[in-house]
mmCIF file of C-alpha atoms and ligand atoms in Angstrom:
data_model
loop_
_atom_site.group_PDB
_atom_site.id
_atom_site.type_symbol
_atom_site.label_atom_id
_atom_site.label_comp_id
_atom_site.label_asym_id
_atom_site.label_seq_id
_atom_site.Cartn_x
_atom_site.Cartn_y
_atom_site.Cartn_z
ATOM 1 C CA MET A 1 38.257 -54.319 7.442
ATOM 2 C CA ILE A 2 37.746 -49.930 7.395
ATOM 3 C CA GLN A 3 35.287 -49.248 4.212
ATOM 4 C CA VAL A 4 36.529 -45.595 3.265
ATOM 5 C CA ALA A 5 35.271 -43.346 0.126
ATOM 6 C CA VAL A 6 36.823 -41.199 -1.946
ATOM 7 C CA MET A 7 35.357 -37.793 -2.927
ATOM 8 C CA GLY A 8 36.526 -37.197 -6.967
ATOM 9 C CA TYR A 9 38.064 -39.444 -9.069
ATOM 10 C CA GLY A 10 40.564 -37.149 -10.000
ATOM 11 C CA THR A 11 44.343 -36.492 -10.622
ATOM 12 C CA ILE A 12 44.666 -36.833 -6.998
ATOM 13 C CA GLY A 13 41.636 -38.975 -6.297
ATOM 14 C CA SER A 14 42.771 -41.504 -8.500
ATOM 15 C CA GLY A 15 46.476 -41.216 -6.436
ATOM 16 C CA VAL A 16 44.813 -42.449 -3.649
ATOM 17 C CA VAL A 17 42.923 -45.996 -5.202
ATOM 18 C CA GLU A 18 46.327 -45.841 -5.855
ATOM 19 C CA ILE A 19 48.485 -46.080 -3.070
ATOM 20 C CA LEU A 20 45.640 -47.716 -1.080
ATOM 21 C CA GLU A 21 46.202 -50.566 -3.527
ATOM 22 C CA ARG A 22 50.184 -50.164 -4.177
ATOM 23 C CA ASN A 23 50.782 -50.076 -0.523
ATOM 24 C CA ARG A 24 48.450 -51.280 1.029
ATOM 25 C CA LYS A 25 49.912 -54.187 3.388
ATOM 26 C CA LYS A 26 51.786 -51.344 4.488
ATOM 27 C CA ILE A 27 49.223 -49.345 5.417
ATOM 28 C CA ALA A 28 47.166 -52.290 6.894
ATOM 29 C CA GLU A 29 49.943 -53.097 9.263
ATOM 30 C CA ALA A 30 50.188 -49.242 10.007
ATOM 31 C CA VAL A 31 46.318 -48.844 10.452
ATOM 32 C CA LYS A 32 45.883 -52.934 12.178
ATOM 33 C CA GLU A 33 43.145 -53.901 9.613
ATOM 34 C CA GLU A 34 42.466 -53.853 5.493
ATOM 35 C CA VAL A 35 41.647 -50.330 4.378
ATOM 36 C CA HIS A 36 38.830 -50.943 1.251
ATOM 37 C CA VAL A 37 37.411 -48.250 -1.002
ATOM 38 C CA LYS A 38 33.839 -49.010 -0.626
ATOM 39 C CA TYR A 39 32.390 -45.703 -3.071
ATOM 40 C CA VAL A 40 34.198 -42.924 -5.405
ATOM 41 C CA LEU A 41 32.188 -39.942 -5.396
ATOM 42 C CA ASP A 42 32.188 -39.095 -9.673
ATOM 43 C CA LEU A 43 29.758 -37.348 -12.522
ATOM 44 C CA ARG A 44 31.482 -39.257 -14.858
ATOM 45 C CA GLU A 45 32.145 -43.018 -15.236
ATOM 46 C CA PHE A 46 35.385 -44.740 -15.689
ATOM 47 C CA PRO A 47 34.785 -48.008 -17.427
ATOM 48 C CA GLY A 48 37.307 -50.865 -17.638
ATOM 49 C CA SER A 49 39.525 -49.112 -14.629
ATOM 50 C CA PRO A 50 40.201 -49.999 -11.005
ATOM 51 C CA VAL A 51 36.875 -48.068 -9.555
ATOM 52 C CA GLU A 52 34.497 -48.384 -12.491
ATOM 53 C CA ASN A 53 32.122 -50.893 -9.815
ATOM 54 C CA LYS A 54 32.681 -48.535 -6.557
ATOM 55 C CA ILE A 55 31.170 -45.668 -8.568
ATOM 56 C CA VAL A 56 28.349 -43.215 -7.329
ATOM 57 C CA HIS A 57 27.040 -40.315 -8.635
ATOM 58 C CA ASP A 58 24.439 -39.668 -4.976
ATOM 59 C CA PHE A 59 26.616 -38.185 -2.404
ATOM 60 C CA SER A 60 23.809 -39.411 0.061
ATOM 61 C CA VAL A 61 25.190 -42.981 -0.713
ATOM 62 C CA ILE A 62 28.093 -42.048 1.586
ATOM 63 C CA GLU A 63 26.659 -39.717 3.500
ATOM 64 C CA ALA A 64 24.132 -42.782 4.732
ATOM 65 C CA ASP A 65 26.089 -45.417 4.992
ATOM 66 C CA PRO A 66 27.478 -46.357 8.433
ATOM 67 C CA GLU A 67 30.094 -48.674 7.310
ATOM 68 C CA ILE A 68 31.807 -45.781 6.066
ATOM 69 C CA SER A 69 33.926 -44.661 8.639
ATOM 70 C CA MET A 70 36.429 -42.125 6.562
ATOM 71 C CA VAL A 71 35.756 -39.821 4.123
ATOM 72 C CA VAL A 72 38.681 -38.403 1.534
ATOM 73 C CA GLU A 73 37.528 -35.471 -0.317
ATOM 74 C CA THR A 74 39.326 -35.104 -3.436
ATOM 75 C CA MET A 75 36.948 -32.745 -5.768
ATOM 76 C CA GLY A 76 38.514 -29.377 -5.411
ATOM 77 C CA GLY A 77 37.102 -26.213 -4.971
ATOM 78 C CA LEU A 78 34.087 -25.210 -2.983
ATOM 79 C CA ASN A 79 30.886 -26.423 -4.272
ATOM 80 C CA PRO A 80 29.927 -28.532 -3.452
ATOM 81 C CA ALA A 81 32.842 -29.977 -1.665
ATOM 82 C CA TYR A 82 31.838 -27.831 2.103
ATOM 83 C CA LYS A 83 28.576 -28.934 1.817
ATOM 84 C CA PHE A 84 29.635 -33.158 1.311
ATOM 85 C CA VAL A 85 32.790 -32.356 4.069
ATOM 86 C CA LYS A 86 30.465 -30.821 6.781
ATOM 87 C CA ALA A 87 27.906 -33.566 5.642
ATOM 88 C CA CYS A 88 30.337 -36.679 6.460
ATOM 89 C CA LEU A 89 31.985 -34.863 9.436
ATOM 90 C CA GLU A 90 28.184 -33.753 10.915
ATOM 91 C CA ALA A 91 27.726 -37.769 10.043
ATOM 92 C CA GLY A 92 30.376 -38.980 12.265
ATOM 93 C CA LYS A 93 33.033 -39.796 9.669
ATOM 94 C CA HIS A 94 36.497 -38.156 9.106
ATOM 95 C CA VAL A 95 37.584 -36.466 6.500
ATOM 96 C CA ALA A 96 41.217 -36.345 4.557
ATOM 97 C CA THR A 97 41.274 -33.465 2.357
ATOM 98 C CA SER A 98 43.957 -31.646 -0.792
ATOM 99 C CA ASN A 99 41.372 -29.161 -1.246
ATOM 100 C CA LYS A 100 42.979 -25.503 0.228
ATOM 101 C CA ALA A 101 40.075 -23.367 -1.058
ATOM 102 C CA LEU A 102 38.368 -25.613 1.503
ATOM 103 C CA VAL A 103 40.418 -25.388 3.853
ATOM 104 C CA ALA A 104 40.978 -21.432 3.512
ATOM 105 C CA ALA A 105 37.071 -21.204 3.305
ATOM 106 C CA TYR A 106 35.541 -22.495 5.753
ATOM 107 C CA GLY A 107 38.516 -24.259 7.790
ATOM 108 C CA THR A 108 37.511 -22.989 11.025
ATOM 109 C CA GLU A 109 34.176 -24.674 10.985
ATOM 110 C CA LEU A 110 34.720 -27.263 9.723
ATOM 111 C CA LEU A 111 37.008 -27.807 12.037
ATOM 112 C CA GLN A 112 34.550 -27.172 14.990
ATOM 113 C CA ILE A 113 32.365 -29.366 13.836
ATOM 114 C CA ALA A 114 35.170 -31.921 14.326
ATOM 115 C CA ALA A 115 35.671 -31.173 16.971
ATOM 116 C CA SER A 116 32.187 -31.926 18.165
ATOM 117 C CA ARG A 117 31.758 -35.436 16.266
ATOM 118 C CA ASN A 118 35.292 -36.046 17.968
ATOM 119 C CA VAL A 119 36.524 -37.411 14.805
ATOM 120 C CA ASN A 120 38.976 -35.846 12.439
ATOM 121 C CA PHE A 121 39.318 -33.060 9.717
ATOM 122 C CA PHE A 122 42.726 -33.222 8.085
ATOM 123 C CA PHE A 123 44.482 -31.177 5.329
ATOM 124 C CA GLU A 124 48.315 -32.333 5.089
ATOM 125 C CA ALA A 125 48.112 -32.413 0.905
ATOM 126 C CA SER A 126 46.228 -28.988 0.996
ATOM 127 C CA VAL A 127 49.668 -27.113 1.827
ATOM 128 C CA GLY A 128 53.033 -28.025 -0.121
ATOM 129 C CA GLY A 129 52.248 -31.237 -1.245
ATOM 130 C CA GLY A 130 53.760 -34.194 -0.461
ATOM 131 C CA ILE A 131 55.797 -32.406 1.848
ATOM 132 C CA PRO A 132 54.868 -32.765 5.534
ATOM 133 C CA ILE A 133 54.387 -28.704 6.914
ATOM 134 C CA ILE A 134 50.609 -29.222 9.173
ATOM 135 C CA ARG A 135 51.274 -32.336 10.925
ATOM 136 C CA PRO A 136 54.907 -30.512 11.761
ATOM 137 C CA LEU A 137 53.645 -27.779 12.899
ATOM 138 C CA TYR A 138 51.247 -28.982 15.396
ATOM 139 C CA THR A 139 53.697 -31.919 16.521
ATOM 140 C CA SER A 140 57.110 -31.275 16.252
ATOM 141 C CA LEU A 141 57.448 -27.783 16.435
ATOM 142 C CA ALA A 142 54.705 -27.444 19.006
ATOM 143 C CA GLY A 143 56.853 -25.283 21.645
ATOM 144 C CA GLU A 144 58.668 -22.783 19.343
ATOM 145 C CA GLU A 145 56.918 -19.492 18.795
ATOM 146 C CA ILE A 146 57.281 -19.345 14.929
ATOM 147 C CA GLN A 147 58.406 -16.219 13.770
ATOM 148 C CA GLU A 148 58.555 -16.744 10.427
ATOM 149 C CA ILE A 149 57.274 -18.736 7.757
ATOM 150 C CA THR A 150 58.465 -18.082 4.223
ATOM 151 C CA GLY A 151 57.666 -20.802 1.384
ATOM 152 C CA ILE A 152 57.137 -21.584 -2.656
ATOM 153 C CA LEU A 153 54.328 -22.470 -2.218
ATOM 154 C CA ASN A 154 52.788 -23.642 -5.909
ATOM 155 C CA GLY A 155 54.402 -25.888 -7.686
ATOM 156 C CA THR A 156 53.024 -24.694 -11.368
ATOM 157 C CA THR A 157 54.736 -20.851 -10.878
ATOM 158 C CA ASN A 158 57.613 -22.321 -9.393
ATOM 159 C CA TYR A 159 57.697 -24.708 -12.815
ATOM 160 C CA ILE A 160 56.998 -22.445 -15.356
ATOM 161 C CA LEU A 161 59.201 -19.908 -13.540
ATOM 162 C CA THR A 162 62.316 -21.917 -13.636
ATOM 163 C CA LYS A 163 61.643 -22.859 -17.125
ATOM 164 C CA MET A 164 61.463 -19.096 -17.948
ATOM 165 C CA ASP A 165 64.632 -18.812 -16.063
ATOM 166 C CA LYS A 166 67.127 -21.832 -17.385
ATOM 167 C CA GLU A 167 65.715 -22.562 -20.304
ATOM 168 C CA LYS A 168 64.239 -19.300 -21.434
ATOM 169 C CA ALA A 169 60.857 -21.028 -22.584
ATOM 170 C CA THR A 170 58.057 -18.677 -23.031
ATOM 171 C CA PHE A 171 55.304 -18.646 -20.167
ATOM 172 C CA GLU A 172 52.238 -19.886 -22.142
ATOM 173 C CA SER A 173 54.837 -22.867 -23.236
ATOM 174 C CA ALA A 174 55.719 -23.731 -19.678
ATOM 175 C CA LEU A 175 52.005 -23.307 -18.063
ATOM 176 C CA ARG A 176 51.068 -25.241 -21.441
ATOM 177 C CA GLU A 177 53.839 -28.280 -19.797
ATOM 178 C CA ALA A 178 52.619 -27.926 -15.908
ATOM 179 C CA GLN A 179 49.084 -28.434 -17.200
ATOM 180 C CA GLU A 180 50.008 -31.532 -18.872
ATOM 181 C CA LEU A 181 51.855 -33.042 -15.832
ATOM 182 C CA GLY A 182 48.620 -32.465 -14.135
ATOM 183 C CA TYR A 183 50.247 -30.113 -11.573
ATOM 184 C CA ALA A 184 47.506 -26.711 -12.514
ATOM 185 C CA GLU A 185 44.817 -26.385 -10.744
ATOM 186 C CA ARG A 186 41.796 -26.422 -13.159
ATOM 187 C CA ASN A 187 41.973 -22.741 -13.434
ATOM 188 C CA PRO A 188 45.148 -21.993 -13.890
ATOM 189 C CA GLU A 189 44.459 -18.271 -12.931
ATOM 190 C CA ALA A 190 44.402 -19.744 -9.078
ATOM 191 C CA ASP A 191 48.251 -20.550 -9.715
ATOM 192 C CA VAL A 192 49.898 -17.697 -12.050
ATOM 193 C CA GLU A 193 47.334 -14.992 -10.045
ATOM 194 C CA GLY A 194 48.976 -16.631 -6.718
ATOM 195 C CA HIS A 195 45.209 -17.177 -5.289
ATOM 196 C CA ASP A 196 46.709 -20.762 -4.229
ATOM 197 C CA THR A 197 50.164 -19.630 -3.074
ATOM 198 C CA CYS A 198 47.799 -17.328 -0.962
ATOM 199 C CA ARG A 199 44.799 -19.746 0.278
ATOM 200 C CA LYS A 200 48.504 -22.359 1.805
ATOM 201 C CA ILE A 201 49.994 -19.088 2.983
ATOM 202 C CA ALA A 202 46.758 -18.079 5.124
ATOM 203 C CA ILE A 203 46.303 -21.961 6.025
ATOM 204 C CA LEU A 204 50.252 -21.972 7.310
ATOM 205 C CA THR A 205 49.198 -18.464 9.207
ATOM 206 C CA ALA A 206 46.536 -20.030 11.378
ATOM 207 C CA MET A 207 48.838 -23.304 11.749
ATOM 208 C CA ALA A 208 51.209 -21.409 13.658
ATOM 209 C CA THR A 209 49.555 -18.813 15.342
ATOM 210 C CA GLY A 210 46.615 -20.806 16.356
ATOM 211 C CA HIS A 211 43.927 -18.344 15.242
ATOM 212 C CA GLU A 212 41.672 -17.926 12.098
ATOM 213 C CA VAL A 213 43.285 -16.086 9.531
ATOM 214 C CA ASP A 214 40.962 -14.557 7.001
ATOM 215 C CA TYR A 215 42.941 -15.465 3.004
ATOM 216 C CA GLN A 216 41.022 -12.582 1.629
ATOM 217 C CA GLU A 217 43.307 -10.215 3.602
ATOM 218 C CA ILE A 218 46.244 -11.131 2.700
ATOM 219 C CA TYR A 219 47.951 -9.106 -0.428
ATOM 220 C CA THR A 220 48.405 -11.033 -3.069
ATOM 221 C CA GLU A 221 50.448 -10.711 -6.458
ATOM 222 C CA GLY A 222 51.082 -13.235 -9.020
ATOM 223 C CA ILE A 223 53.558 -14.133 -11.705
ATOM 224 C CA THR A 224 51.731 -12.669 -14.602
ATOM 225 C CA GLY A 225 54.290 -9.292 -14.527
ATOM 226 C CA ILE A 226 57.118 -11.166 -14.698
ATOM 227 C CA THR A 227 58.920 -10.711 -18.330
ATOM 228 C CA ASP A 228 62.445 -12.731 -20.399
ATOM 229 C CA VAL A 229 64.035 -9.530 -19.613
ATOM 230 C CA ASP A 230 63.412 -9.611 -15.782
ATOM 231 C CA PHE A 231 65.165 -13.145 -16.373
ATOM 232 C CA ARG A 232 68.287 -11.712 -18.457
ATOM 233 C CA TYR A 233 68.746 -8.843 -16.013
ATOM 234 C CA ALA A 234 69.063 -11.373 -12.941
ATOM 235 C CA ASP A 235 70.924 -13.436 -14.903
ATOM 236 C CA SER A 236 73.531 -11.478 -15.610
ATOM 237 C CA MET A 237 73.195 -10.930 -11.435
ATOM 238 C CA GLY A 238 73.024 -14.291 -10.434
ATOM 239 C CA THR A 239 70.178 -14.080 -9.110
ATOM 240 C CA SER A 240 66.413 -15.734 -9.745
ATOM 241 C CA ILE A 241 62.935 -14.771 -8.830
ATOM 242 C CA LYS A 242 60.418 -16.758 -7.389
ATOM 243 C CA LEU A 243 56.757 -16.729 -6.195
ATOM 244 C CA PHE A 244 56.698 -16.627 -1.914
ATOM 245 C CA GLY A 245 54.265 -16.933 0.299
ATOM 246 C CA SER A 246 55.387 -15.224 3.439
ATOM 247 C CA SER A 247 54.222 -15.001 6.971
ATOM 248 C CA ARG A 248 56.511 -12.882 9.218
ATOM 249 C CA MET A 249 55.666 -11.591 12.786
ATOM 250 C CA GLU A 250 57.356 -9.032 14.380
ATOM 251 C CA GLU A 251 57.529 -7.157 17.021
ATOM 252 C CA GLY A 252 53.662 -7.977 17.954
ATOM 253 C CA MET A 253 52.413 -7.565 13.831
ATOM 254 C CA VAL A 254 52.367 -10.093 11.157
ATOM 255 C CA HIS A 255 52.964 -9.303 7.312
ATOM 256 C CA ALA A 256 51.570 -12.059 5.195
ATOM 257 C CA TRP A 257 51.635 -11.615 1.398
ATOM 258 C CA VAL A 258 52.341 -13.823 -1.563
ATOM 259 C CA ALA A 259 54.120 -12.047 -4.537
ATOM 260 C CA PRO A 260 57.497 -12.851 -7.013
ATOM 261 C CA VAL A 261 61.247 -12.071 -5.027
ATOM 262 C CA MET A 262 64.382 -11.624 -7.124
ATOM 263 C CA ILE A 263 66.871 -13.355 -4.979
ATOM 264 C CA GLY A 264 71.070 -14.505 -4.777
ATOM 265 C CA PRO A 265 72.509 -17.839 -4.601
ATOM 266 C CA SER A 266 73.114 -18.070 -1.060
ATOM 267 C CA HIS A 267 68.923 -17.809 -0.361
ATOM 268 C CA PRO A 268 68.251 -21.010 0.970
ATOM 269 C CA LEU A 269 65.210 -21.203 -1.383
ATOM 270 C CA TYR A 270 66.990 -20.213 -4.023
ATOM 271 C CA SER A 271 67.671 -24.296 -5.558
ATOM 272 C CA VAL A 272 64.240 -25.204 -4.949
ATOM 273 C CA SER A 273 63.275 -25.458 -8.728
ATOM 274 C CA ASP A 274 60.651 -27.049 -10.707
ATOM 275 C CA VAL A 275 57.852 -28.019 -9.539
ATOM 276 C CA TYR A 276 59.446 -28.342 -6.300
ATOM 277 C CA ASN A 277 58.087 -26.819 -3.201
ATOM 278 C CA GLY A 278 60.510 -25.741 -0.309
ATOM 279 C CA ILE A 279 59.304 -23.922 2.701
ATOM 280 C CA LEU A 280 60.802 -22.463 5.462
ATOM 281 C CA VAL A 281 60.365 -22.087 8.980
ATOM 282 C CA LYS A 282 61.862 -20.179 12.079
ATOM 283 C CA GLY A 283 61.116 -20.302 15.244
ATOM 284 C CA ASN A 284 62.639 -18.446 18.657
ATOM 285 C CA MET A 285 64.408 -21.498 19.862
ATOM 286 C CA LEU A 286 64.845 -23.817 16.923
ATOM 287 C CA GLY A 287 66.552 -21.024 14.418
ATOM 288 C CA THR A 288 65.273 -22.052 11.152
ATOM 289 C CA ALA A 289 64.173 -25.535 9.694
ATOM 290 C CA MET A 290 63.277 -26.587 5.763
ATOM 291 C CA PHE A 291 61.094 -28.406 4.493
ATOM 292 C CA TYR A 292 61.776 -29.280 1.145
ATOM 293 C CA GLY A 293 59.934 -31.922 -1.782
ATOM 294 C CA SER A 294 57.366 -32.185 -4.395
ATOM 295 C CA GLY A 295 54.891 -29.304 -4.032
ATOM 296 C CA ALA A 296 51.841 -30.913 -6.792
ATOM 297 C CA GLY A 297 51.365 -33.479 -8.482
ATOM 298 C CA LYS A 298 49.147 -36.936 -8.265
ATOM 299 C CA LEU A 299 50.997 -39.201 -6.301
ATOM 300 C CA PRO A 300 53.198 -36.970 -3.589
ATOM 301 C CA THR A 301 50.057 -35.521 -2.680
ATOM 302 C CA ALA A 302 47.856 -39.045 -2.426
ATOM 303 C CA SER A 303 50.595 -39.644 -0.390
ATOM 304 C CA ALA A 304 49.780 -37.172 2.442
ATOM 305 C CA VAL A 305 46.241 -37.612 2.352
ATOM 306 C CA VAL A 306 46.641 -41.398 2.823
ATOM 307 C CA ALA A 307 48.974 -40.384 5.857
ATOM 308 C CA ASP A 308 46.047 -38.211 6.980
ATOM 309 C CA MET A 309 43.653 -41.623 6.507
ATOM 310 C CA ILE A 310 46.217 -42.923 8.731
ATOM 311 C CA GLU A 311 46.689 -41.339 11.624
ATOM 312 C CA ALA A 312 42.297 -40.568 11.564
ATOM 313 C CA LEU A 313 42.149 -44.311 11.852
ATOM 314 C CA THR A 314 44.075 -45.202 14.378
ATOM 315 C CA SER A 315 43.685 -41.905 16.560
ATOM 316 C CA LYS A 316 41.843 -42.066 19.175
ATOM 317 C CA GLY A 317 38.725 -39.576 18.366
ATOM 318 C CA HIS A 318 39.455 -35.679 17.920
ATOM 319 C CA ALA A 319 43.238 -34.832 17.827
ATOM 320 C CA VAL A 320 44.098 -31.627 18.708
ATOM 321 C CA MET A 321 45.549 -29.323 15.726
ATOM 322 C CA GLY A 322 44.235 -26.158 13.893
ATOM 323 C CA TRP A 323 43.225 -23.093 14.586
ATOM 324 C CA ASP A 324 40.565 -20.766 16.773
ATOM 325 C CA ASP A 325 37.852 -18.841 15.875
ATOM 326 C CA ASN A 326 39.621 -15.144 16.867
ATOM 327 C CA ARG A 327 40.849 -13.695 14.261
ATOM 328 C CA LEU A 328 44.360 -11.994 13.353
ATOM 329 C CA LYS A 329 44.883 -9.066 12.910
ATOM 330 C CA LEU A 330 46.815 -8.979 9.416
ATOM 331 C CA ASP A 331 49.146 -5.549 9.125
ATOM 332 C CA HIS A 332 49.220 -4.081 5.886
ATOM 333 C CA MET A 333 51.336 -4.750 3.513
ATOM 334 C CA LYS A 334 52.444 -0.938 3.180
ATOM 335 C CA GLY A 335 54.291 -1.888 6.473
ATOM 336 C CA SER A 336 56.372 -4.538 5.269
ATOM 337 C CA ARG A 337 60.448 -4.371 4.319
ATOM 338 C CA SER A 338 62.722 -5.201 1.445
ATOM 339 C CA ARG A 339 65.216 -4.241 -1.158
ATOM 340 C CA PHE A 340 63.563 -3.704 -4.536
ATOM 341 C CA PHE A 341 64.574 -4.410 -7.863
ATOM 342 C CA VAL A 342 63.643 -1.555 -10.029
ATOM 343 C CA ARG A 343 63.543 -1.392 -14.316
ATOM 344 C CA ILE A 344 63.881 2.732 -15.252
ATOM 345 C CA LYS A 345 63.109 3.525 -18.594
ATOM 346 C CA GLY A 346 66.598 5.817 -19.845
ATOM 347 C CA THR A 347 69.620 5.024 -19.885
ATOM 348 C CA ALA A 348 71.901 4.989 -16.233
ATOM 349 C CA GLN A 349 74.541 7.679 -17.942
ATOM 350 C CA GLU A 350 71.057 10.343 -17.941
ATOM 351 C CA ARG A 351 69.152 8.911 -15.215
ATOM 352 C CA GLN A 352 71.461 7.185 -12.438
ATOM 353 C CA GLU A 353 71.799 10.111 -10.576
ATOM 354 C CA GLU A 354 68.150 11.231 -10.245
ATOM 355 C CA ALA A 355 67.184 7.730 -8.981
ATOM 356 C CA ARG A 356 69.931 7.665 -6.281
ATOM 357 C CA GLU A 357 67.965 11.296 -5.351
ATOM 358 C CA VAL A 358 64.886 9.570 -4.761
ATOM 359 C CA PHE A 359 66.168 6.165 -3.639
ATOM 360 C CA GLY A 360 69.212 6.993 -1.785
ATOM 361 C CA PRO A 361 71.594 4.419 -2.537
ATOM 362 C CA ILE A 362 71.635 1.934 -4.961
ATOM 363 C CA GLN A 363 73.391 -0.355 -7.025
ATOM 364 C CA VAL A 364 72.796 0.315 -10.658
ATOM 365 C CA ILE A 365 72.530 -2.578 -13.457
ATOM 366 C CA GLU A 366 72.781 -2.365 -16.983
ATOM 367 C CA LEU A 367 72.561 -4.491 -19.982
ATOM 368 C CA GLU A 368 72.956 -4.199 -23.916
ATOM 369 C CA HIS A 369 70.762 -3.561 -26.365
ATOM 370 C CA LEU A 370 67.936 -1.903 -23.635
ATOM 371 C CA ASP A 371 66.143 1.597 -23.355
ATOM 372 C CA GLU A 372 66.425 0.845 -19.845
ATOM 373 C CA PHE A 373 68.880 -0.094 -16.666
ATOM 374 C CA ALA A 374 67.581 -1.710 -13.160
ATOM 375 C CA VAL A 375 68.672 -0.500 -9.921
ATOM 376 C CA ILE A 376 68.762 -2.638 -6.496
ATOM 377 C CA THR A 377 67.471 0.252 -3.538
ATOM 378 C CA GLU A 378 68.736 -0.368 -0.291
ATOM 379 C CA VAL A 379 65.823 -2.258 2.489
ATOM 380 C CA MET A 380 62.819 -0.141 3.089
ATOM 381 C CA THR A 381 59.115 -0.597 3.189
ATOM 382 C CA GLU A 382 56.319 -0.911 1.068
ATOM 383 C CA GLU A 383 54.866 2.423 1.909
ATOM 384 C CA GLU A 384 58.235 3.921 1.411
ATOM 385 C CA TYR A 385 59.014 3.028 -1.666
ATOM 386 C CA GLU A 386 55.912 3.329 -3.448
ATOM 387 C CA ASN A 387 56.541 7.113 -1.581
ATOM 388 C CA LYS A 388 60.302 7.416 -3.411
ATOM 389 C CA ALA A 389 59.221 6.204 -6.812
ATOM 390 C CA ALA A 390 56.232 8.103 -7.144
ATOM 391 C CA CYS A 391 58.653 10.737 -7.837
ATOM 392 C CA LEU A 392 60.259 9.495 -10.576
ATOM 393 C CA GLN A 393 59.036 8.876 -13.570
ATOM 394 C CA GLY A 394 59.038 5.785 -15.937
ATOM 395 C CA ILE A 395 59.604 2.531 -14.190
ATOM 396 C CA ARG A 396 58.357 0.081 -15.430
ATOM 397 C CA GLN A 397 58.972 -3.034 -13.330
ATOM 398 C CA ARG A 398 59.470 -3.551 -9.579
ATOM 399 C CA ILE A 399 60.484 -6.889 -7.853
ATOM 400 C CA ARG A 400 61.241 -6.980 -3.920
ATOM 401 C CA ALA A 401 64.535 -7.936 -3.618
ATOM 402 C CA GLU A 402 66.243 -10.386 -1.229
ATOM 403 C CA ILE A 403 69.412 -10.864 -2.032
HETATM 404 N N1 HSE B 1 48.149 -25.992 -8.308
HETATM 405 C C1 HSE B 1 48.935 -26.444 -7.716
HETATM 406 C C2 HSE B 1 50.616 -26.078 -6.975
HETATM 407 C C3 HSE B 1 48.556 -27.901 -7.220
HETATM 408 O O1 HSE B 1 50.637 -25.721 -8.596
HETATM 409 O O2 HSE B 1 51.182 -26.105 -6.753
HETATM 410 C C4 HSE B 1 48.997 -28.831 -5.533
HETATM 411 O O3 HSE B 1 48.639 -27.525 -4.674
#
């Protein structure tokens, strides 16, 4: 019998315990031994729950128990998760985590400690919830030069944007629903300001390139500036607005960014709605592959943690995956190229020529009952856009457009 510990009995941690019980037979077959949860670390008590008698409040009980060979970290946040995970790896225990903040901030160091102790530090659940994406990058796609990863990587914001698009819901009511459904981070700012997506695209970029990525260098724009008026325009054009995390390797440069993007129905990520995530991976031999599934939520995310547990418990020592500490140089957002959707104060009749002089060829969109119009520009760099836009008064909104 293999004894494991779960640190953090919140949404994901309780999901892991539930899956280990519900799929007990299947998991025992895969591991070739029964997997038993010996401890659950949490500040709270859970009277009447299945883990009532396993709760410990003192981490050192887990750290010091030689019977525990595998620890699951589903606490979230950096403190005390970092300290505890590091101590577990140093004590020669495998760790599986769903904590993208931890992986983005300390992944390099934790991977190195795991390698030095011949154990595994796995984090499939940290990106894309239940969707296999980390493991495919170092197994199935190991022989590819990855040229692009673009994804809808945050279930909460995708849920909000879908509700605003399809049901004309307000931002606030859609966020509340996402929180009630257990998709949102403890602090919703991490979702809606794009920080969660930023950490996920940092992890994917590090996996794809094999080098450490400083997530703080990634240009990050959330969805708090997207309004019902933007969706009225999107609706009239048959487009939608999604929050993308993207990393594009072009001519030796890597552009990584997080921003809302207007896309049309022919874009492969167009129909990724609600809490679902979708991730496009472009390899130099493969072409484009798409990974799609439940990007957040208790059981899907816990399922990825359990898969990591099985791999760790059946692997012979340390699996070669992750990245080195040779930090990747990211290029400035200003050099990345796209079209732009721009809303301008005034009527198209009065101002479209002025907009054309500034931006060059444009497509003009007018809606009834608005004191403004919108244009779609040609493809240009962010820097070119900013220089041009500085010459035009009354710009109310600008969204990258891949249509
Ligand atoms: N808050 C995250 C999301 C949870 O909505 O995608 C899963 O990482």
